[in-house]
Coordinates of C-alpha atoms in Angstrom, one line a residue:
X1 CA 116.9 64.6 100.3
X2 CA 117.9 66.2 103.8
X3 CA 119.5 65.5 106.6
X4 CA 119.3 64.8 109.9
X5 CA 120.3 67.7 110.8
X6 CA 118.2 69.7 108.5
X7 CA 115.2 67.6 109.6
X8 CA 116.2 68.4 113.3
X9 CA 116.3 71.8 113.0
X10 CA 113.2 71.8 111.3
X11 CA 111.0 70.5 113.5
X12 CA 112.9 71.4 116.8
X13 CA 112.1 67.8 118.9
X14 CA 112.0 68.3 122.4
X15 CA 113.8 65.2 122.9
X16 CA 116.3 63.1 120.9
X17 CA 117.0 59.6 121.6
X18 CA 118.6 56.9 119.7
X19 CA 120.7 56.1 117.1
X20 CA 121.9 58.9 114.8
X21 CA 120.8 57.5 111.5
X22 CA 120.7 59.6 108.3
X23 CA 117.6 59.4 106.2
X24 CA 117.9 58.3 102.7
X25 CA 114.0 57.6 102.0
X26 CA 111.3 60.1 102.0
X27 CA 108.7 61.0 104.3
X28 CA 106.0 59.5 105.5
X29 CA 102.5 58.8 108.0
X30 CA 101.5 55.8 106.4
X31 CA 103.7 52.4 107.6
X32 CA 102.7 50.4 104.8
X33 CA 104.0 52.2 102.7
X34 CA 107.3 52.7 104.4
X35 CA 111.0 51.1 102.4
X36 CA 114.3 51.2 104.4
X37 CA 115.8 54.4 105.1
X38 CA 112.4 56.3 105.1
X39 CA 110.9 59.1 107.7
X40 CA 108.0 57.9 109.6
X41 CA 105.7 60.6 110.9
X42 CA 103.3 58.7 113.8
X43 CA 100.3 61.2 113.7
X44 CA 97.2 61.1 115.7
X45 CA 94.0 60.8 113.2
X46 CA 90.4 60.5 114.2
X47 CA 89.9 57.1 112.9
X48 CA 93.8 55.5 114.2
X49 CA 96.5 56.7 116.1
X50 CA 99.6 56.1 113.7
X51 CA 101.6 55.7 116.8
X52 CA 100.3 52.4 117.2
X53 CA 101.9 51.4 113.8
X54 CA 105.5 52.9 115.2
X55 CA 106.8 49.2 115.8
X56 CA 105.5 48.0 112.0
X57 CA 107.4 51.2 110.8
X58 CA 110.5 50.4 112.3
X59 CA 110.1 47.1 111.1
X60 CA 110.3 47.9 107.8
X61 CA 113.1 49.8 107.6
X62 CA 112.2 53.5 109.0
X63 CA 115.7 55.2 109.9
X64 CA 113.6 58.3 111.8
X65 CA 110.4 58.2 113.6
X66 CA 109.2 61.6 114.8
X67 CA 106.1 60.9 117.5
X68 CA 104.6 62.7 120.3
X69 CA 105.6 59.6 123.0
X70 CA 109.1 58.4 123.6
X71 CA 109.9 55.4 121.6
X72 CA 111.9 53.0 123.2
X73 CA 114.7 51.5 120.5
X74 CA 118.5 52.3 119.7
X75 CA 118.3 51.6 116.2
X76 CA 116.6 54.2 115.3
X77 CA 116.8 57.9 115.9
X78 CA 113.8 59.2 117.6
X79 CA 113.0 63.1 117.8
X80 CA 109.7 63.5 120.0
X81 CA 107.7 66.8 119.2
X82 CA 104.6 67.7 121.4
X83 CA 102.5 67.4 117.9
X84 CA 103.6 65.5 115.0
X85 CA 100.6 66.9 112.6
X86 CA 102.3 70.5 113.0
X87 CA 105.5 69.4 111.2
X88 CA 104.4 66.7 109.0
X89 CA 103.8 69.6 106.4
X90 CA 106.9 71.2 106.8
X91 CA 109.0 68.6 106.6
X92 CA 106.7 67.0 103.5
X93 CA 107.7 70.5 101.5
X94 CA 111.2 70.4 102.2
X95 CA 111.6 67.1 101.4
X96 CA 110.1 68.0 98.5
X97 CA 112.5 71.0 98.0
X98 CA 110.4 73.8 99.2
X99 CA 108.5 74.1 96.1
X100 CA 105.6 76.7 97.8
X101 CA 108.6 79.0 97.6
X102 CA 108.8 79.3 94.0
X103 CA 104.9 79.9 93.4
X104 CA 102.2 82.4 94.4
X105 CA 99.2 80.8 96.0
X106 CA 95.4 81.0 96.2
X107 CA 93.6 79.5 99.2
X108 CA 89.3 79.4 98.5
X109 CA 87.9 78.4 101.7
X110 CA 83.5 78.1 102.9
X111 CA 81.1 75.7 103.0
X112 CA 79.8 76.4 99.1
X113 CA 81.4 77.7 96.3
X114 CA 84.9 76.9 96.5
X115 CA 85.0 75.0 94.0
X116 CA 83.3 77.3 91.7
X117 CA 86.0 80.2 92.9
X118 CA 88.6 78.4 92.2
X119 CA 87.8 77.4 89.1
X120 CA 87.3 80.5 88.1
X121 CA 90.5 81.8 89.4
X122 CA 92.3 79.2 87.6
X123 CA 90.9 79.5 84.2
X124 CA 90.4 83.5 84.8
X125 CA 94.5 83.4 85.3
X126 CA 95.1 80.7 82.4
X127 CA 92.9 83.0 80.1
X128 CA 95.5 86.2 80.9
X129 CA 98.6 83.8 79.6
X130 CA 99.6 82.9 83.6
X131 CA 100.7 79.4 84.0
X132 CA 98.9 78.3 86.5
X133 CA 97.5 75.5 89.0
X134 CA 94.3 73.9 90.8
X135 CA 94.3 71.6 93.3
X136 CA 90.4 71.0 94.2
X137 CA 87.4 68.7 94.9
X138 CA 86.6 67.9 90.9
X139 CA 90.3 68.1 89.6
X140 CA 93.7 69.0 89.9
X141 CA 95.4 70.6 86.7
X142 CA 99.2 71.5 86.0
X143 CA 99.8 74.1 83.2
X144 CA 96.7 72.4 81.7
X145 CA 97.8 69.1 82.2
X146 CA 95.5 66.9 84.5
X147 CA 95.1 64.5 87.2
X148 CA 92.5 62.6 89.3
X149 CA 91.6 64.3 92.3
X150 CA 90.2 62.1 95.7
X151 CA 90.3 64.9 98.3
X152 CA 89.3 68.5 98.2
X153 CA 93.0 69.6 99.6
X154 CA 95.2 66.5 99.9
X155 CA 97.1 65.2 102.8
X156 CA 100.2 67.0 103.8
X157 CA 102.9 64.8 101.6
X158 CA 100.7 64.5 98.6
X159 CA 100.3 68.4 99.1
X160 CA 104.1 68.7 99.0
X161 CA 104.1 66.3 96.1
X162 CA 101.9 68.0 93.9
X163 CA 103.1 71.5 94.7
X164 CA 106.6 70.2 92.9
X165 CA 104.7 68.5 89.8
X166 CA 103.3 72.5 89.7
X167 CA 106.4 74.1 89.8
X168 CA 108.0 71.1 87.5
X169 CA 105.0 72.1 85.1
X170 CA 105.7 75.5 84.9
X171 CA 103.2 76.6 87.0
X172 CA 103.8 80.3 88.7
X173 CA 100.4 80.6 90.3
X174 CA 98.6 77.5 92.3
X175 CA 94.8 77.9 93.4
X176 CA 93.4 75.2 96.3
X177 CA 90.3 74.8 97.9
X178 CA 91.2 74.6 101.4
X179 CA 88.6 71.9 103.5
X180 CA 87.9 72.5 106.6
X181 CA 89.0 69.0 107.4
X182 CA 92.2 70.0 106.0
X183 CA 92.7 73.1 108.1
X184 CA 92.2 71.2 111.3
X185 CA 94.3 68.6 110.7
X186 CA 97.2 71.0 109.2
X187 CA 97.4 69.8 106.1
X188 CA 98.6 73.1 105.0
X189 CA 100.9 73.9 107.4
X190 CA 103.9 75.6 106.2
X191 CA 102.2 77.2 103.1
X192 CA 102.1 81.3 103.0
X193 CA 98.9 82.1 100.7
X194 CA 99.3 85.0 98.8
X195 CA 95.8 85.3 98.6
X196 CA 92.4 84.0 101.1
X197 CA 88.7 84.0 100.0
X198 CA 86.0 83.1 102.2
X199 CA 82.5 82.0 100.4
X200 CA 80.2 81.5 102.9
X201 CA 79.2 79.4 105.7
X202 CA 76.5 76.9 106.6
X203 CA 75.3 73.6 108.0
X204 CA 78.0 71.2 107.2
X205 CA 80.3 68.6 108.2
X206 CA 78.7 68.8 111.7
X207 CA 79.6 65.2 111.9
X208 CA 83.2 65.8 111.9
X209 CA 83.4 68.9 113.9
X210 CA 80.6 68.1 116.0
X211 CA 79.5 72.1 116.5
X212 CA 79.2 75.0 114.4
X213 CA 81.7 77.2 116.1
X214 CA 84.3 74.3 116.0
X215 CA 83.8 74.4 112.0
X216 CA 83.7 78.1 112.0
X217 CA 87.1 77.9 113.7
X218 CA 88.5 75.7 111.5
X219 CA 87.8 77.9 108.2
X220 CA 89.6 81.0 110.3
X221 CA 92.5 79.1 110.8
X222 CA 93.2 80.3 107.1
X223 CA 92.9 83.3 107.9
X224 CA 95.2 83.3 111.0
X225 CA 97.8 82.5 108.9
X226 CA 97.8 85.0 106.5
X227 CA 101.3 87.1 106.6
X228 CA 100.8 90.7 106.0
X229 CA 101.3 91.1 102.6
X230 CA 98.8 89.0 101.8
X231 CA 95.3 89.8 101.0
X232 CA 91.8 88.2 102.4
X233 CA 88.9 88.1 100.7
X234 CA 85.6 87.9 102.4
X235 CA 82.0 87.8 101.7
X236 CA 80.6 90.3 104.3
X237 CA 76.8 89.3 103.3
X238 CA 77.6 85.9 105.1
X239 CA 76.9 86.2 108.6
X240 CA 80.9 84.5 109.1
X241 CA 82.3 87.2 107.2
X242 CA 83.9 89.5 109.3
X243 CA 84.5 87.3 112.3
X244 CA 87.0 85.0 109.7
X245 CA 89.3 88.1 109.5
X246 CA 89.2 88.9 113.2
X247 CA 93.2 89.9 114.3
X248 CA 94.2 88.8 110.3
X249 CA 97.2 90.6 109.6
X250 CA 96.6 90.4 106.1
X251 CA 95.1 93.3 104.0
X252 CA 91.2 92.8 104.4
X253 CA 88.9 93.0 101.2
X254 CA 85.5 93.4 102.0
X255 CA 82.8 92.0 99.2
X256 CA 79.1 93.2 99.3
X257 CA 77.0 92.9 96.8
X258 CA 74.0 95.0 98.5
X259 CA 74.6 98.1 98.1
X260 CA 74.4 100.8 95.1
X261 CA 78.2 100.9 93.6
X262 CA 78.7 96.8 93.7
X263 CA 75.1 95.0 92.8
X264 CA 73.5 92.3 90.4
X265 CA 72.9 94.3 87.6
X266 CA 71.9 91.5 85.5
X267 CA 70.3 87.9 86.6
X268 CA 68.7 85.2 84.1
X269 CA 69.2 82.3 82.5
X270 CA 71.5 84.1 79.8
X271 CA 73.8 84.7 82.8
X272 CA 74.5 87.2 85.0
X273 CA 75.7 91.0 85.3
X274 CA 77.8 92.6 87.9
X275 CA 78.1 95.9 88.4
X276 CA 81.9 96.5 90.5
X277 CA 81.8 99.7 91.1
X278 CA 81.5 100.8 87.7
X279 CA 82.9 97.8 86.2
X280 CA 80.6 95.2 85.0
X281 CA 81.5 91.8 85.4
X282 CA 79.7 89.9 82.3
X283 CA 79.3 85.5 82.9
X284 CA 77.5 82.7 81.3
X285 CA 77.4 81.6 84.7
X286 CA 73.7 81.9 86.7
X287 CA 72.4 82.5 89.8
X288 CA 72.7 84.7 92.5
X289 CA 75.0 82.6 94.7
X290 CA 77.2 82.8 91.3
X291 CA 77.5 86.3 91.4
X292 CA 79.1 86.0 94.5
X293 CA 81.6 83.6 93.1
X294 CA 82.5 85.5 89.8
X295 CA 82.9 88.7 92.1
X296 CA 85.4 87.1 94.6
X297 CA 87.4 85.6 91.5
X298 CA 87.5 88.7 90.1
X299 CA 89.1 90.0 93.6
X300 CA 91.6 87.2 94.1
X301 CA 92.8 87.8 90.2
X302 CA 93.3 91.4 91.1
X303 CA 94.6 91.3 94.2
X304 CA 97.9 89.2 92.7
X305 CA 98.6 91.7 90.4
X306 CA 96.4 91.5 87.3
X307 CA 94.4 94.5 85.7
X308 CA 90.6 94.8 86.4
X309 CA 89.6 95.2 82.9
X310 CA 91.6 92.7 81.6
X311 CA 90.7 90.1 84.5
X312 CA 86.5 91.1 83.9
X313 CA 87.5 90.3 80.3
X314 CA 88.7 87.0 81.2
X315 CA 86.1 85.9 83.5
X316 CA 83.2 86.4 80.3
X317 CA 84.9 83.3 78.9
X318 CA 85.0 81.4 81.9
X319 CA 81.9 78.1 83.3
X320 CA 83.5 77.4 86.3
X321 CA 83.5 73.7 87.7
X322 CA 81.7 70.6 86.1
X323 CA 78.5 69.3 87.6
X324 CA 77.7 72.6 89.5
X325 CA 74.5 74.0 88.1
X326 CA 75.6 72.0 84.9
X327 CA 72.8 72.4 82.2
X328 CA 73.4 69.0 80.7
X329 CA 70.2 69.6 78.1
X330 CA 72.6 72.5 76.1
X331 CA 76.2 70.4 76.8
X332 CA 74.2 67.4 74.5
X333 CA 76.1 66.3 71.3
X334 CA 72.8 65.7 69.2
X335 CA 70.2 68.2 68.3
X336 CA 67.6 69.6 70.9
X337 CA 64.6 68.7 70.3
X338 CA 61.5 70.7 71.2
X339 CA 59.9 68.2 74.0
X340 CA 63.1 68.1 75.9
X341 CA 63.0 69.1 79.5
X342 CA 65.9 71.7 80.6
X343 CA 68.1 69.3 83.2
X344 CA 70.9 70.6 85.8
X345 CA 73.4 68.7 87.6
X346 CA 74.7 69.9 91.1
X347 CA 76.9 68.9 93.8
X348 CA 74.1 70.7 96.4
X349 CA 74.4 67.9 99.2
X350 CA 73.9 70.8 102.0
X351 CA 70.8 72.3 102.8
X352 CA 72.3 76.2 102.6
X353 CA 73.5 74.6 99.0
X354 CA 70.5 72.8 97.8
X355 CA 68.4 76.0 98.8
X356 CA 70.9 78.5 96.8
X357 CA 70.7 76.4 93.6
X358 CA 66.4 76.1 94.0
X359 CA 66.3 79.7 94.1
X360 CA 68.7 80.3 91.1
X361 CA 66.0 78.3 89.1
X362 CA 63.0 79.7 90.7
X363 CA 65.0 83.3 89.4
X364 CA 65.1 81.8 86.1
X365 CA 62.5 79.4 85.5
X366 CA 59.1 80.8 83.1
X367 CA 55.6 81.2 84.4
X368 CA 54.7 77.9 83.0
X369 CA 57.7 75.8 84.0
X370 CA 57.9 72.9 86.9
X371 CA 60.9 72.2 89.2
X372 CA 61.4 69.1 89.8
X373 CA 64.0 68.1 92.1
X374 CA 66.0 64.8 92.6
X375 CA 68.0 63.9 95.6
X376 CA 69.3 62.3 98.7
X377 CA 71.6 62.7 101.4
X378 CA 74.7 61.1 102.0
X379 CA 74.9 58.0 104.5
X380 CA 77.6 58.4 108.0
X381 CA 77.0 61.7 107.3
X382 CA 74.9 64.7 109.5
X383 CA 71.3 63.1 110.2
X384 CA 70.1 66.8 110.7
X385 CA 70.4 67.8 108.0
X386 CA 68.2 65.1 106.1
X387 CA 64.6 66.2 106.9
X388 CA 65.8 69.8 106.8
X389 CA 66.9 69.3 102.8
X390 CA 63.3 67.8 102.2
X391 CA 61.6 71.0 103.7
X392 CA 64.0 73.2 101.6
X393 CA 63.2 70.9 98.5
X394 CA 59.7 71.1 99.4
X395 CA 59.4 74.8 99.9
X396 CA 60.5 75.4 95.9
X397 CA 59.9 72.5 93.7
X398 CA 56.6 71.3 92.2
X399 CA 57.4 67.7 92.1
X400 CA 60.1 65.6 94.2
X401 CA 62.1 62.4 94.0
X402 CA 64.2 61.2 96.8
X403 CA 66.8 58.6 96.1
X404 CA 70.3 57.4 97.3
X405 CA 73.2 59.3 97.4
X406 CA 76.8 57.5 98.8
X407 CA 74.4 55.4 101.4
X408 CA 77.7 54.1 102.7
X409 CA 77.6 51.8 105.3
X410 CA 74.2 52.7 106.1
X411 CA 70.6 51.8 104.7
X412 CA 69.6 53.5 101.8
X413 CA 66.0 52.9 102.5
X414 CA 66.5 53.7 106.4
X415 CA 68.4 57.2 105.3
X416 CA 65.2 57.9 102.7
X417 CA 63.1 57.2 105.8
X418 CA 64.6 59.9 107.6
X419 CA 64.5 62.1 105.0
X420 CA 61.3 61.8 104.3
X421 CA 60.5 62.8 108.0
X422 CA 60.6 66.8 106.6
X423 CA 58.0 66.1 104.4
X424 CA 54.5 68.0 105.0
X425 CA 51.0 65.8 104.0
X426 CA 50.5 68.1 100.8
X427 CA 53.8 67.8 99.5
X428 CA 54.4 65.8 96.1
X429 CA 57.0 63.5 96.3
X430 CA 58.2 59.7 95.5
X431 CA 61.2 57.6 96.4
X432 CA 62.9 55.6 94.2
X433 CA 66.0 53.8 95.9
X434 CA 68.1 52.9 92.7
X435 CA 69.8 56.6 91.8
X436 CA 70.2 55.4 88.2
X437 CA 66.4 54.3 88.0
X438 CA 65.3 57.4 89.2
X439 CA 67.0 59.6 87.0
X440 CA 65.8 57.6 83.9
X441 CA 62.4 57.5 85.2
X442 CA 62.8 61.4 85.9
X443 CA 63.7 62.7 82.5
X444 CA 61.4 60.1 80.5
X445 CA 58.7 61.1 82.7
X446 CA 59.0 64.9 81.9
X447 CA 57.5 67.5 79.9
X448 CA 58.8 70.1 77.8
X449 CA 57.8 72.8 80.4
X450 CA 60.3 70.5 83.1
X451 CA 63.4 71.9 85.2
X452 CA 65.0 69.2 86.3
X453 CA 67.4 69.1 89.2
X454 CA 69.5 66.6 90.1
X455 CA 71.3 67.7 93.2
X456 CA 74.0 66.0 95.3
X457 CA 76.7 64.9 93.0
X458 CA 77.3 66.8 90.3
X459 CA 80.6 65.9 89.1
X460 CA 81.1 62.9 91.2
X461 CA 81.4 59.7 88.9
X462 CA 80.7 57.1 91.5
X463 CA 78.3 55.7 93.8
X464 CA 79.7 54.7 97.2
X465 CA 77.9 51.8 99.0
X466 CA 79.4 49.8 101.6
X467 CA 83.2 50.9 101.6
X468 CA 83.3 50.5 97.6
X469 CA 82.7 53.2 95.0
X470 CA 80.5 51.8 91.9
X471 CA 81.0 53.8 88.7
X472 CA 78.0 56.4 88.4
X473 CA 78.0 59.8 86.8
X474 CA 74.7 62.0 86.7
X475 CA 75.4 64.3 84.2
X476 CA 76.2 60.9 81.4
X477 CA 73.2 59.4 83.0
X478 CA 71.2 62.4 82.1
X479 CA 72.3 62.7 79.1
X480 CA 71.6 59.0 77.7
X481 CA 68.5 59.2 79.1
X482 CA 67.5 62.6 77.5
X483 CA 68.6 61.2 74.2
X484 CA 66.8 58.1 74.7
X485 CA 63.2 59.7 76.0
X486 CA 60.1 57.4 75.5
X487 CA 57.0 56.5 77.8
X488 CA 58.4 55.8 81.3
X489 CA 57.7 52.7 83.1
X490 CA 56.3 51.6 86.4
X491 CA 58.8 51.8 89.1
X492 CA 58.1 49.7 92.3
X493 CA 58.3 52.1 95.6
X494 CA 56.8 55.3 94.2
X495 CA 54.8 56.8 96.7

């Protein structure tokens, strides 16, 4: 616990007013959940304005309220700060006794592939005996142990809180995906990354940010912040490469993989091969876009310190995150049998993403194989993006399905109208609403010579549909379905 004091020095109010009351609870920007003696943080979101709540917080019990507006009441001490989201995560850490001090961190930021880097960063460090961390989108893991995970980088206080379950673990190194929601509402405020990495950057989360150069922003904020001994990684073949590290005071990497001393020396469904300058970087990992991610882990891993050889010796070991590019066909428990189709599971639910993972199995795929792709696009989510993922799924698969993916609040039917809109006259295609009908009907329907796709979920294992998340996973849904082939059925809606 701090003080007042401590708290007042921290985040330097411009105004102090009321009664001087010492905290003895912790800190907080939800008022439900607030119990006597706690710190209530009233921050500005883009769904409510928590200064609204203010009177509810003092209500139940809060002893400080830091806000942006001058709160009129002498029993409790009010320190007004000209943005609250700026020190919620300072305070949240040192609360939480400053636990970013006592570890070395990893920040993986881009539209795809973070979760795939960080992965690989995580189990790349773990494999060279260092105890180590990820917070991400699938999981979060303490020295091995580990947790649910419901947002890509957590909000400031459940940051704080699992940076000291790290450190209580063990941990020396932490790895996070870093959202660009979380960027631009400061979630991470008050952390010092050892280490950046930029992926890439495409259509996404329009909806949020409302323009492309708002997001792009966002993801440099990362960057920004970068002290000097830090490094920043960044993938220069992405058109947003070099403008993220624009004034970074950090030590700039540069990653390229089009040029004669770092290639891919090796791509097919075995895996891939890249050539480092010398040093090849073997992984059962495929696709081109995974090249990419294998090269930058191999960067971040180096760039804190660990050996090349030993770090490309690491990484041959290492699959990266569940449900991206998953080949559930290999993971099943029973014996393969020779009319089985080969079936992935992805999270693509962009169309930069969805187009990356069709052309990995267009690399891979034999002369006499189909693609067949199964997806759909989120609902209160970017509309454009829906008839521009049926163009992308048109322009490399054989065969199409189209089916529901988190409709939301919204229409499942009315967002499968929409994306059907990107479909040409020629193209081959059905809709099946039900997500778990189509995949049966998918895999039962298949041949041996089948690729199957199914994109947009990958290691999600739920189904959101009007505020409530149903259980669904694709990849056990696949699987039972695989092991339970026979002649499909008639499915009403097929087109």
């Amino acid at each position: 616990m701090i003080t007042l004091e401590q708290i007042i020095e921290l985040v330097k109010p411009g105004l102090i007013s009321g009664t001087h009351c010492q905290p003895t609870g912790k800190v907080t920007d939800d008022s439900r959940s607030i119990v006597p003696g706690d710190v209530f943080v009233a921050v500005r979101g883009n769904a409510f304005d928590g200064h609204k709540f203010i009177p509810r917080a003092i209500e139940m019990g809060a002893s400080v309220i830091i806000s942006e507006e001058l709160v009129e009441n002498d029993d409790v001490c009010v320190l007004v700060v000209s943005d609250s989201r700026l020190v919620m995560g300072p305070l949240a850490l040192a609360m939480a006794g400053n636990p970013q001090e006592k570890l070395r961190l990893i920040g993986v930021t881009g539209t795809n592939g973070k979760t795939t880097v960080a992965t690989l960063i995580y189990q790349a460090l773990t494999a060279m005996g260092i105890s180590s961390g990820l917070i991400g989108t699938v999981q979060k893991i303490f020295n091995q142990t580990e947790y649910k995970s419901m947002l890509t980088t957590p909000g400031a206080v459940e940051l704080a809180d699992d940076l000291r379950r790290a450190v209580e673990a063990g941990c020396t190194h932490l790895v996070m995906e870093v959202s660009s929601h979380a960027l631009d509402q400061r979630r991470t405020e008050g952390l010092h990354f050892d280490a950046a990495v930029f992926t890439n950057l495409s259509h996404d989360h329009l909806d949020y940010h409302k323009t492309f150069d708002a997001y792009q922003k966002a993801k440099k904020r990362l960057f920004d912040s970068l002290p000097a001994q830090a490094t920043a990684i960044v993938n220069v073949d992405d058109l947003s490469g070099r403008s993220m590290v624009t004034d970074c005071q950090a030590t700039v990497w540069e990653l390229t993989l089009k040029d004669d001393d770092y290639r891919i020396a090796q791509l097919d469904a075995r895996g891939i091969l890249v050539d480092m300058d010398g040093l090849y970087l073997q992984s059962p990992l495929t696709g081109k876009f995974n090249a990419y991610n294998v090269a930058q882990a191999f960067l971040a891993c180096v760039a804190l310190g660990c050996s090349p050889a030993n770090t490309a010796s690491a990484l041959a070991g290492c699959y990266g995150a569940a449900g991206r590019l998953e080949n559930v066909t290999l993971k099943l428990d029973i014996p393969l049998q020779n009319d089985q189709p080969a079936v992935f599971v992805d999270y693509a639910h962009t169309p930069d993403a969805l187009e990356n993972v069709l052309q990995t199995l267009q690399e891979i795929r034999s002369k006499n194989q189909t693609i067949h792709t199964l997806f759909g696009c989120g609902g209160n989510r970017d509309r454009d993006k829906r008839p521009k993922m049926a163009k992308i799924a048109a322009r490399y698969s054989d065969v199409i399905t189209v089916t529901s993916d988190n409709p939301r609040f919204e229409d499942p039917d009315a967002i499968i109208d929409e994306v059907c809109t990107g479909f040409g006259e020629h193209d081959h295609y059905q809709r099946i609403t039900d997500r778990e009908k189509a995949i049966r009907h998918v895999i039962a329907s298949a041949g041996a010579d089948h690729i199957i796709l199914i994109a947009g979920k990958g290691h999600e294992d739920y189904q959101e549909i009007g505020g409530k998340r149903h259980p669904m996973d694709d990849r056990a849904l696949a699987g039972k379905a695989l092991q339970q082939r026979k002649s499909p059925k008639p499915i009403a809606g097929e087109n």
